[in-house]
mmCIF file of C-alpha atoms in Angstrom:
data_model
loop_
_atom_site.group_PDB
_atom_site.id
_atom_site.type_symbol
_atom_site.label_atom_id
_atom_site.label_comp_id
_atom_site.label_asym_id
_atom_site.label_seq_id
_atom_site.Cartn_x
_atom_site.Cartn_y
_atom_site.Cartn_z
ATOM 1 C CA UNK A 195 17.012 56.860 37.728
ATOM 2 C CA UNK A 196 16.535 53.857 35.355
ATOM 3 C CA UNK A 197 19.841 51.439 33.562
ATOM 4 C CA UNK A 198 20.407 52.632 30.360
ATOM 5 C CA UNK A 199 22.836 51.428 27.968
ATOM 6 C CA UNK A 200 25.743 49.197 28.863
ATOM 7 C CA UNK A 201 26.033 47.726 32.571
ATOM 8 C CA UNK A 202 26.588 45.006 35.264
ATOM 9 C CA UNK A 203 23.827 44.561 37.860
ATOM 10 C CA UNK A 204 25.046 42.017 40.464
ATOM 11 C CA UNK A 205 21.636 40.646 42.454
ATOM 12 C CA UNK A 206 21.684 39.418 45.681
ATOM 13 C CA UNK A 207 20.365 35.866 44.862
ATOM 14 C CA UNK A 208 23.605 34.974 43.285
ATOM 15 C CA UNK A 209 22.933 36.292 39.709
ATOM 16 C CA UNK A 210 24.923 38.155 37.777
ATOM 17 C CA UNK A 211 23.771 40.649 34.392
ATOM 18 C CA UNK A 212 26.238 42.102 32.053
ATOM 19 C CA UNK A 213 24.586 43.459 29.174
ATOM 20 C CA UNK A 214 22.687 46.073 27.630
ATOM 21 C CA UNK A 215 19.362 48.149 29.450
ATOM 22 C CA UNK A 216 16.867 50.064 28.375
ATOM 23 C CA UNK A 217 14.438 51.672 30.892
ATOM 24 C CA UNK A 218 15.522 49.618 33.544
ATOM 25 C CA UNK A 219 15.392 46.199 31.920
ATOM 26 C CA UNK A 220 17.495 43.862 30.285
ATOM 27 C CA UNK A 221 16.917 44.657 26.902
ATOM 28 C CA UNK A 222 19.480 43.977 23.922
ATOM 29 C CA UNK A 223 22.780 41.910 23.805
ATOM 30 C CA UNK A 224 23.242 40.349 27.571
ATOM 31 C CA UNK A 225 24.873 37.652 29.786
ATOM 32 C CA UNK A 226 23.053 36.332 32.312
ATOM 33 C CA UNK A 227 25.003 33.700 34.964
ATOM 34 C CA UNK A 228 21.919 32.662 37.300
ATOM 35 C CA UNK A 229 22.928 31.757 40.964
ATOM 36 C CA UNK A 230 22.006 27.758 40.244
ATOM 37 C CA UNK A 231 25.313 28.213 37.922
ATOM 38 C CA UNK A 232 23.187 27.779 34.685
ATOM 39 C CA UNK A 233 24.443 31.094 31.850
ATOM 40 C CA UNK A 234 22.391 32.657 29.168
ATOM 41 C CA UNK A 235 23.749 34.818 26.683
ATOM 42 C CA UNK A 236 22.054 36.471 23.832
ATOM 43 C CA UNK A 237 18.924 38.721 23.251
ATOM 44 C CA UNK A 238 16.886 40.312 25.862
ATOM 45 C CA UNK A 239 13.489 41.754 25.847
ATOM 46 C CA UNK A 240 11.847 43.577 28.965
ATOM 47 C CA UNK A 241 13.938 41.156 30.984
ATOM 48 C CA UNK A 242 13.002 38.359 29.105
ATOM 49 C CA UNK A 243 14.965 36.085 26.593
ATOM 50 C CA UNK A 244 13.850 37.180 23.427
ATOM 51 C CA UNK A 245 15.344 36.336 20.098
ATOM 52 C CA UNK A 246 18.806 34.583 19.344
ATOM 53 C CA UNK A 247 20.556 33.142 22.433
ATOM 54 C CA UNK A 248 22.633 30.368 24.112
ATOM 55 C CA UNK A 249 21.504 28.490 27.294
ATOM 56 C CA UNK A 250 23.860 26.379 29.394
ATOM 57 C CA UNK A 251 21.663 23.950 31.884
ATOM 58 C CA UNK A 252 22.622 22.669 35.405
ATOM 59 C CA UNK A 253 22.197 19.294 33.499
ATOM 60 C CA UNK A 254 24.861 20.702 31.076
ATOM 61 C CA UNK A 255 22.198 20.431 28.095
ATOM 62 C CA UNK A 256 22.789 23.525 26.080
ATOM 63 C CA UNK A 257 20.131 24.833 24.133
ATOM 64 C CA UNK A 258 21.136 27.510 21.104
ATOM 65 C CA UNK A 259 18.262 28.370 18.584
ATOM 66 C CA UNK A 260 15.058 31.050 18.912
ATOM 67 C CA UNK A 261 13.513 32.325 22.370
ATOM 68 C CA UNK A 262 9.532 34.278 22.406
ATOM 69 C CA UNK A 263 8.896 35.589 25.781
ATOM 70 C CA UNK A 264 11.441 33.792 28.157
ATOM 71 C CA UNK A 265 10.603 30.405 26.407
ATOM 72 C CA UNK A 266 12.252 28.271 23.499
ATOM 73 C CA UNK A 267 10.315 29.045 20.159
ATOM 74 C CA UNK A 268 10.931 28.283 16.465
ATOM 75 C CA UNK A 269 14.041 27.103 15.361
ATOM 76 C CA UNK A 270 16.644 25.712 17.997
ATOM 77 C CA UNK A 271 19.281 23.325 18.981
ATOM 78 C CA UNK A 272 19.769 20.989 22.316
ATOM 79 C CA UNK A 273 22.704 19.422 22.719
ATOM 80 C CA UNK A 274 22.853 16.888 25.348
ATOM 81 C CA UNK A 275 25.212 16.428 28.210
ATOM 82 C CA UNK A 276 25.972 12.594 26.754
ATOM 83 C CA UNK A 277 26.258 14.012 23.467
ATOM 84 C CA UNK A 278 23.032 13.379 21.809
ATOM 85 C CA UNK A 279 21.967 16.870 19.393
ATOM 86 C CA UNK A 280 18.060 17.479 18.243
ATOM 87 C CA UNK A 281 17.810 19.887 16.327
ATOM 88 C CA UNK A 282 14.270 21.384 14.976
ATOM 89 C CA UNK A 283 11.226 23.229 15.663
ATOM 90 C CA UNK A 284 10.067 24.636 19.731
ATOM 91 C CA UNK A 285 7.248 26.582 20.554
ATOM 92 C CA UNK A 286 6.008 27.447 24.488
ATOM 93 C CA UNK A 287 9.470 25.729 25.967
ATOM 94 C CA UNK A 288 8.532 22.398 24.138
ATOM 95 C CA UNK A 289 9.921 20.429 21.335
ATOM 96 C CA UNK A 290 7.367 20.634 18.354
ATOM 97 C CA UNK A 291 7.899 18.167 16.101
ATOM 98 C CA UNK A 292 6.210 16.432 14.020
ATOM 99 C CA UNK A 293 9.942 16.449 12.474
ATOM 100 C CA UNK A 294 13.357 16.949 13.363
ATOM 101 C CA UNK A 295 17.042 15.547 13.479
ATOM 102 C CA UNK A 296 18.771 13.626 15.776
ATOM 103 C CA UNK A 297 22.501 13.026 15.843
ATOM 104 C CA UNK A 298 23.493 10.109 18.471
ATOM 105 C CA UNK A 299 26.580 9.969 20.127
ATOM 106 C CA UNK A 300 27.567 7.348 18.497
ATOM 107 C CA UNK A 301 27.591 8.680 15.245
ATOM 108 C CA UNK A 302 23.725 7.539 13.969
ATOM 109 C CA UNK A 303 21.724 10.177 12.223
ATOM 110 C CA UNK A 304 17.880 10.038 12.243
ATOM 111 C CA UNK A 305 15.714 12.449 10.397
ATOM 112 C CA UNK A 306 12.222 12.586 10.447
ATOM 113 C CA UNK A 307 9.103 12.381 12.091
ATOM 114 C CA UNK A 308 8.512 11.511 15.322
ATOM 115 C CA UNK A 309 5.544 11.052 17.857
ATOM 116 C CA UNK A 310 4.231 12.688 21.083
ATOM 117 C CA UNK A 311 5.959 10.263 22.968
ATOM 118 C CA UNK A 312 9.259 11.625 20.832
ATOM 119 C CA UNK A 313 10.347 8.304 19.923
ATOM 120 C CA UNK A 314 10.652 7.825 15.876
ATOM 121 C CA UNK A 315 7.343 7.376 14.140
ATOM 122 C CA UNK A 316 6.864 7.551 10.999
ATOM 123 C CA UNK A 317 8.528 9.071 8.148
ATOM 124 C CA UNK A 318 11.865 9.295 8.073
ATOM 125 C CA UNK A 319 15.790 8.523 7.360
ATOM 126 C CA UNK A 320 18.362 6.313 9.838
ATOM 127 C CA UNK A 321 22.244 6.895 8.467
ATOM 128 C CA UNK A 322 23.912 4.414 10.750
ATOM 129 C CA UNK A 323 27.796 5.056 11.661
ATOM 130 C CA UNK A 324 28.730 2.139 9.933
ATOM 131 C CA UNK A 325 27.638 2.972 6.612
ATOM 132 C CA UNK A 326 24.269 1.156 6.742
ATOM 133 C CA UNK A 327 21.225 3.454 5.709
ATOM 134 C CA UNK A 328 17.283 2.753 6.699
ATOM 135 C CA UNK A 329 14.483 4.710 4.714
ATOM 136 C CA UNK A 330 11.112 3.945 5.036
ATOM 137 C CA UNK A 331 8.463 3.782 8.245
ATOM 138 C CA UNK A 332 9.365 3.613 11.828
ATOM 139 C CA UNK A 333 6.596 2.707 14.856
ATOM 140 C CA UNK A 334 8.433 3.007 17.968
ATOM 141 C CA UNK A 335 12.372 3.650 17.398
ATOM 142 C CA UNK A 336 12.049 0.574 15.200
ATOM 143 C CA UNK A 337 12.473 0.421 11.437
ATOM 144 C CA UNK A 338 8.925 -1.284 9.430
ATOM 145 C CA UNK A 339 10.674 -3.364 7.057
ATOM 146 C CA UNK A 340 7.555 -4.014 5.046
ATOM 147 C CA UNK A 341 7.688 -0.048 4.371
ATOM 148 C CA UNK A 342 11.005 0.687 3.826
ATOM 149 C CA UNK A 343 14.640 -0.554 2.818
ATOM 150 C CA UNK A 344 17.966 -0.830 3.898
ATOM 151 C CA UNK A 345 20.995 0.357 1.972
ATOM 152 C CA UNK A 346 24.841 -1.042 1.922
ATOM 153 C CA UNK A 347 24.088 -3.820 4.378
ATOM 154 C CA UNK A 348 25.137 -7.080 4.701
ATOM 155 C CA UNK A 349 23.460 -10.267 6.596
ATOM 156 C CA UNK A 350 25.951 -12.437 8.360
ATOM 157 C CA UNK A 351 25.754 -15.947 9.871
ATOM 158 C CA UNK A 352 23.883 -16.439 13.294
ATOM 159 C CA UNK A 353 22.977 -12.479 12.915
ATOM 160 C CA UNK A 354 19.888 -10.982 15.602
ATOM 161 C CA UNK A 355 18.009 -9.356 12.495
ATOM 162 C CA UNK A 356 14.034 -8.880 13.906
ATOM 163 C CA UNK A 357 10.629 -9.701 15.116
ATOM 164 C CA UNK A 358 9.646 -9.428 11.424
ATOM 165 C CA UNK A 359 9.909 -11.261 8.185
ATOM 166 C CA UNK A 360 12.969 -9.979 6.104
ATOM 167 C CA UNK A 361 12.939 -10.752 2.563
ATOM 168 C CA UNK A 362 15.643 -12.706 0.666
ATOM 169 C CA UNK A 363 15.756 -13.816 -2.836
ATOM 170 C CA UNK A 364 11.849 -14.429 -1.800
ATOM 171 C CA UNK A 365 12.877 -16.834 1.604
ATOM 172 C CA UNK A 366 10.740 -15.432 4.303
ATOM 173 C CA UNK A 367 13.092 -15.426 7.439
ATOM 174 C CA UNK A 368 11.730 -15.098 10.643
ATOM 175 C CA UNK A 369 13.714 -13.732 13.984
ATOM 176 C CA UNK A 370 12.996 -12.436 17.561
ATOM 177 C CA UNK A 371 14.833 -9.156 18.428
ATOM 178 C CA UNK A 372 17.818 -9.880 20.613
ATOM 179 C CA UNK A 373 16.957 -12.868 21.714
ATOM 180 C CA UNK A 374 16.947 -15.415 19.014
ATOM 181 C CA UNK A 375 19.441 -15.631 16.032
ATOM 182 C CA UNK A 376 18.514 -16.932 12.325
ATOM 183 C CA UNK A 377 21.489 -18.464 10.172
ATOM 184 C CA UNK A 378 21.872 -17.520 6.928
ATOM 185 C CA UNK A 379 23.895 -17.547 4.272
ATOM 186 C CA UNK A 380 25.749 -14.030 3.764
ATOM 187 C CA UNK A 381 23.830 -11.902 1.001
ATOM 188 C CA UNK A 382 24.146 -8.405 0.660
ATOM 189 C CA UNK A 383 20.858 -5.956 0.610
ATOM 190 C CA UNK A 384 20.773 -3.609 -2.219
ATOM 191 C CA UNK A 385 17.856 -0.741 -1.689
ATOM 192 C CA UNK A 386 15.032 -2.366 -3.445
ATOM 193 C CA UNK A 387 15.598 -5.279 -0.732
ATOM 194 C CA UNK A 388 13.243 -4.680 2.514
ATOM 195 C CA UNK A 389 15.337 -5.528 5.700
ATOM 196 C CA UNK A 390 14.776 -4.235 8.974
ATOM 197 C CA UNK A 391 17.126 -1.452 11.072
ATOM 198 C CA UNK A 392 19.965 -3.482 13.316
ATOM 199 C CA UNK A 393 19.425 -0.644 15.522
ATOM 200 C CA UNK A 394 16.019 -1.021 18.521
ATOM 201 C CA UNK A 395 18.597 0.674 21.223
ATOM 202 C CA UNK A 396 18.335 4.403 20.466
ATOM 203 C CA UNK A 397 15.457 6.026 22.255
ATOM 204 C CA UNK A 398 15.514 10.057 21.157
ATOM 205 C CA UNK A 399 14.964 11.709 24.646
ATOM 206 C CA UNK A 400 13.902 15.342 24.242
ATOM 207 C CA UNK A 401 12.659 17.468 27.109
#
């Protein structure tokens, strides 16, 4: 006869199923431990993850959110094993974009758009974890200051600011990113001020 119901199935690969069947496949509630020690637990479909459910990667990435046919889809979250989160839109296994959020490790918060390379491009919003706050347009994890502002920051002597012109008081200051310094004289930004991001290091990795 076929599962039905409520049952374990132990398979000779290594993997383990304790969950619900219906007609002989995993179908409803389950938890699945797969014999490369990655776990899934959530809905099933015809033996397929399909629905709401939790995956735990060999990597230790763990991906909780929407699953169509075995693959990510819709709305999900990936947390990283170094502690990076994305959270947005999948569809066929893949991040979708062209928006999403991205909480950093460190405490940074980016939300926005980004591009096919999923670096940030575009649109979107940096809250640093220091309090500083960068709105505007961003071309490869870098913050346009000629399109956007910076919020609660303050310049300080000898301070790497950017391979762009910042504006102050109308004094066009011009830098190289990590490599050169500009002196100036402290001043702090309000929101109508453009200044660049102080952050070029994050690079938002999503498989």
């Amino acid at each position: 006869g076929k599962h039905w119901g409520f049952g374990m199935m132990e398979y000779a690969n290594g993997s383990c199923y304790d969950g619900t069947w219906v007609d002989g496949k995993r179908t409803g509630q389950g938890r699945m431990e797969f014999e490369d020690t990655e776990l899934y637990e959530g809905d099933w479909l015809n033996n397929e993850r399909h629905g709401w459910g939790n995956h735990i990667y060999l990597n230790r990435n763990c991906y909780e959110g929407r699953w169509e046919n075995d693959l990510k889809y819709g709305e999900g979250t990936m947390t990283y094993g170094f502690g990076d989160v994305f959270q947005g839109k999948w569809d066929d296994d893949k991040w979708q974009g062209p928006s999403g959020v991205l909480k950093y490790a460190n405490g940074d918060v980016y939300q926005g758009a980004f591009n096919s390379e999923k670096v940030r491009a575009g649109q979107g919003l940096m809250q640093y974890a220091n309090g500083d706050m960068f709105e505007g347009d961003w071309d490869g994890n870098e913050g346009d200051s000629s399109r956007g502002a910076l919020a609660n920051r303050t310049l300080l002597p000898t301070e790497t600011v950017g391979s762009y012109p910042i504006i102050l008081e109308d004094i066009i200051v011009a830098a190289l990113w990590a490599s050169e310094h500009t002196v100036v004289q402290p001043k702090t930004i309000n929101s109508t001020e453009a200044a660049p991001s102080d952050d070029a290091s994050h690079a938002a990795w999503i498989p």
